[in-house]
Short mmCIF file of C-alpha atoms in Angstrom, two decimals:
data_model
loop_
_atom_site.label_atom_id
_atom_site.label_comp_id
_atom_site.label_asym_id
_atom_site.label_seq_id
_atom_site.Cartn_x
_atom_site.Cartn_y
_atom_site.Cartn_z
CA ILE A 1 131.92 -81.41 144.87
CA ILE A 2 129.46 -84.18 143.52
CA ASP A 3 131.26 -87.19 144.76
CA GLY A 4 128.47 -90.18 145.49
CA SER A 5 128.60 -89.43 148.94
CA ALA A 6 124.60 -87.88 149.20
CA VAL A 7 122.85 -90.82 146.62
CA HIS A 8 120.51 -92.52 149.16
CA VAL A 9 117.71 -94.88 148.32
CA GLY A 10 114.87 -93.56 146.46
CA ASP A 11 116.84 -91.23 144.31
CA ALA A 12 115.93 -91.02 141.07
CA LEU A 13 118.23 -91.82 138.30
CA ILE A 14 117.99 -89.49 135.05
CA GLY A 15 119.25 -90.64 131.67
CA LEU A 16 120.26 -88.43 128.85
CA ALA A 17 120.46 -89.45 125.49
CA SER A 18 123.45 -89.87 123.54
CA SER A 19 124.20 -89.05 120.31
CA GLY A 20 125.49 -92.58 119.48
CA PRO A 21 128.09 -94.99 120.75
CA HIS A 22 129.90 -92.23 121.36
CA ALA A 23 133.58 -93.28 121.72
CA ASN A 24 132.74 -96.44 122.97
CA GLY A 25 132.81 -99.73 122.25
CA TYR A 26 134.68 -100.05 118.46
CA SER A 27 136.22 -103.59 118.83
CA LEU A 28 133.02 -104.87 119.59
CA ILE A 29 131.72 -102.68 117.08
CA ARG A 30 134.40 -103.14 114.49
CA LYS A 31 134.29 -107.31 114.90
CA ILE A 32 130.61 -107.08 113.99
CA ILE A 33 130.69 -105.24 111.36
CA GLU A 34 134.07 -107.34 109.91
CA VAL A 35 131.51 -110.97 110.54
CA SER A 36 128.72 -109.76 109.30
CA GLY A 37 131.01 -108.38 105.84
CA VAL A 38 128.70 -105.86 105.65
CA ASP A 39 129.62 -102.32 103.84
CA PRO A 40 129.30 -99.47 106.68
CA LEU A 41 129.12 -96.86 104.18
CA THR A 42 126.18 -98.56 102.15
CA GLU A 43 124.51 -100.49 104.67
CA MET A 44 121.22 -98.49 106.16
CA VAL A 45 120.05 -98.57 110.25
CA ASP A 46 116.98 -96.50 110.50
CA GLY A 47 117.18 -94.59 107.16
CA LYS A 48 121.23 -93.69 107.30
CA PRO A 49 124.33 -95.29 106.78
CA LEU A 50 125.28 -97.44 109.74
CA GLY A 51 128.65 -95.04 108.97
CA GLU A 52 127.61 -92.25 109.58
CA LEU A 53 125.69 -93.33 112.99
CA LEU A 54 128.68 -94.95 114.23
CA LEU A 55 130.21 -91.51 113.52
CA THR A 56 128.25 -89.36 115.13
CA PRO A 57 130.29 -86.84 117.29
CA THR A 58 130.22 -87.72 121.13
CA ARG A 59 127.73 -85.55 122.94
CA ILE A 60 129.67 -83.59 125.20
CA TYR A 61 127.44 -82.57 128.69
CA VAL A 62 129.32 -80.28 130.56
CA LYS A 63 127.30 -77.00 130.19
CA THR A 64 124.29 -78.88 130.52
CA LEU A 65 125.41 -80.44 134.02
CA LEU A 66 126.78 -76.78 134.84
CA GLY A 67 122.57 -75.43 134.38
CA LEU A 68 121.69 -77.50 136.18
CA VAL A 69 123.66 -77.07 139.27
CA GLU A 70 124.17 -73.69 138.87
CA HIS A 71 120.68 -72.13 137.89
CA ALA A 72 118.16 -74.54 138.33
CA HIS A 73 119.52 -75.19 141.79
CA VAL A 74 119.03 -79.15 141.38
CA PRO A 75 121.25 -81.24 144.55
CA VAL A 76 122.82 -83.44 142.33
CA HIS A 77 124.07 -86.71 144.12
CA ALA A 78 126.00 -88.37 141.51
CA ILE A 79 127.40 -88.11 137.96
CA SER A 80 128.48 -90.51 135.75
CA HIS A 81 129.46 -90.91 131.94
CA ILE A 82 128.40 -93.54 130.35
CA THR A 83 132.10 -94.54 129.08
CA GLY A 84 133.89 -98.05 127.98
CA GLY A 85 131.73 -100.20 130.56
CA GLY A 86 128.53 -98.93 129.47
CA LEU A 87 125.43 -98.35 132.86
CA LEU A 88 127.08 -102.18 134.18
CA GLU A 89 130.70 -100.33 135.08
CA ASN A 90 130.13 -96.78 135.10
CA ILE A 91 127.61 -96.02 137.54
CA PRO A 92 129.20 -98.08 140.22
CA ARG A 93 131.50 -95.78 140.37
CA VAL A 94 129.75 -93.05 141.81
CA LEU A 95 127.77 -95.35 144.14
CA PRO A 96 127.83 -95.96 147.98
CA ASP A 97 129.26 -99.68 148.34
CA THR A 98 125.56 -100.01 150.00
CA LEU A 99 123.69 -98.99 147.37
CA ALA A 100 122.64 -100.31 143.78
CA ALA A 101 121.06 -98.46 140.37
CA HIS A 102 117.89 -100.45 139.29
CA ILE A 103 117.26 -99.39 136.00
CA ASP A 104 113.47 -99.81 133.75
CA LEU A 105 115.33 -101.05 130.46
CA THR A 106 111.41 -99.80 128.98
CA SER A 107 112.06 -96.17 129.65
CA TRP A 108 113.94 -95.14 127.12
CA GLN A 109 113.55 -96.25 123.18
CA ARG A 110 116.90 -96.98 123.00
CA PRO A 111 118.36 -95.97 118.90
CA GLU A 112 118.18 -98.27 116.20
CA VAL A 113 122.47 -98.68 115.57
CA PHE A 114 122.22 -100.84 119.29
CA ASN A 115 119.12 -103.14 117.74
CA TRP A 116 121.18 -103.99 114.72
CA LEU A 117 124.98 -103.87 116.86
CA GLN A 118 123.10 -106.57 118.89
CA ALA A 119 121.41 -108.35 116.06
CA LYS A 120 124.23 -108.31 113.33
CA GLY A 121 126.94 -109.77 116.33
CA ASN A 122 124.83 -111.93 118.28
CA VAL A 123 125.50 -109.89 121.33
CA ASN A 124 123.67 -110.55 124.51
CA GLU A 125 121.53 -107.47 126.96
CA THR A 126 123.79 -107.75 129.51
CA GLU A 127 126.92 -107.64 127.36
CA MET A 128 125.27 -104.81 125.07
CA HIS A 129 125.02 -103.08 128.80
CA ARG A 130 128.45 -103.55 129.98
CA VAL A 131 129.89 -102.18 126.52
CA LEU A 132 127.71 -99.48 125.33
CA ASN A 133 125.74 -97.05 126.32
CA CYS A 134 122.61 -97.98 124.49
CA GLY A 135 121.32 -94.86 124.18
CA ILE A 136 122.08 -93.18 127.22
CA GLY A 137 125.30 -90.95 127.76
CA MET A 138 125.11 -89.51 130.81
CA VAL A 139 123.02 -90.36 134.42
CA ILE A 140 123.00 -88.41 136.75
CA VAL A 141 121.36 -88.87 140.77
CA VAL A 142 118.60 -86.72 141.92
CA PRO A 143 116.29 -87.23 145.20
CA ALA A 144 112.92 -88.14 143.74
CA ASP A 145 111.55 -85.35 144.85
CA GLN A 146 113.49 -83.18 142.15
CA ALA A 147 113.42 -85.37 139.00
CA ALA A 148 110.69 -83.56 137.57
CA ASN A 149 112.64 -80.20 137.88
CA ALA A 150 115.61 -81.55 136.80
CA LYS A 151 114.06 -83.38 133.99
CA ALA A 152 112.32 -79.58 133.22
CA HIS A 153 115.68 -78.02 133.08
CA LEU A 154 117.50 -80.17 130.71
CA GLU A 155 114.79 -80.82 128.16
CA ALA A 156 114.71 -76.59 128.08
CA GLN A 157 118.31 -77.00 127.80
CA GLY A 158 117.87 -79.09 124.64
CA GLU A 159 118.32 -82.63 125.93
CA THR A 160 116.29 -85.95 125.57
CA VAL A 161 116.21 -87.04 129.30
CA TYR A 162 114.45 -90.02 130.97
CA GLN A 163 113.67 -91.42 134.17
CA ILE A 164 115.48 -94.45 134.13
CA GLY A 165 115.06 -95.73 137.41
CA GLN A 166 115.95 -95.47 141.23
CA ILE A 167 118.73 -96.04 143.50
CA ILE A 168 118.03 -99.07 146.00
CA HIS A 169 119.80 -101.47 148.19
CA ARG A 170 122.01 -103.65 147.14
CA GLN A 171 121.96 -107.28 147.07
CA ASP A 172 124.00 -108.36 144.75
CA GLU A 173 124.60 -106.48 141.79
CA ALA A 174 125.96 -102.59 141.95
CA VAL A 175 123.65 -101.98 138.77
CA VAL A 176 120.22 -104.78 138.47
CA LEU A 177 118.65 -104.10 134.65
CA ASP A 178 114.96 -104.84 135.00
CA HIS A 179 114.48 -107.02 131.72
CA ALA A 180 110.87 -107.30 132.50
CA GLN A 181 108.85 -105.55 129.86
CA ALA A 182 111.83 -104.86 127.86
CA SER A 183 110.86 -105.94 124.04
CA HIS A 184 114.55 -105.89 122.79
CA ASN A 185 115.99 -109.13 124.96
CA ALA A 186 118.46 -111.19 123.08
#
């Protein structure tokens, strides 16, 4: 059973790319569209209609994750599906109370639809990561020495994979977002 009890300081955080907002944050998204007055059918973001980007079906990860556990034999310490609550509320659910996730926001390229939503809605960076997945739909915690194996296996299964951070001792927050070099800070 993967219940988070095996998570240790130094474990790697592996992020799997989302296919878009998934089914989360649509109250905020609807408000942003309403306030901005744009037409989602004609507003273009990254060369595609906004409506198409927002309605992209949610990525399902179960086969990929089962393959990682059953065939690659990578010890998976925890899994966090980034649903409503984003990175900030979902990851803590799988961590022991004494540990935190340190996330490097420069470790993946956030899809342009999230940048558009942030700019049009004047949403600060922390709120973006509390409400939306910002391009990471699943986070897997593995031993640091297995991160490369996990990444290679997941990429071979067709996933877009990022090593987004590591497990640290908890000071205050359960998730520490490293904004140091993020190019899309609010």
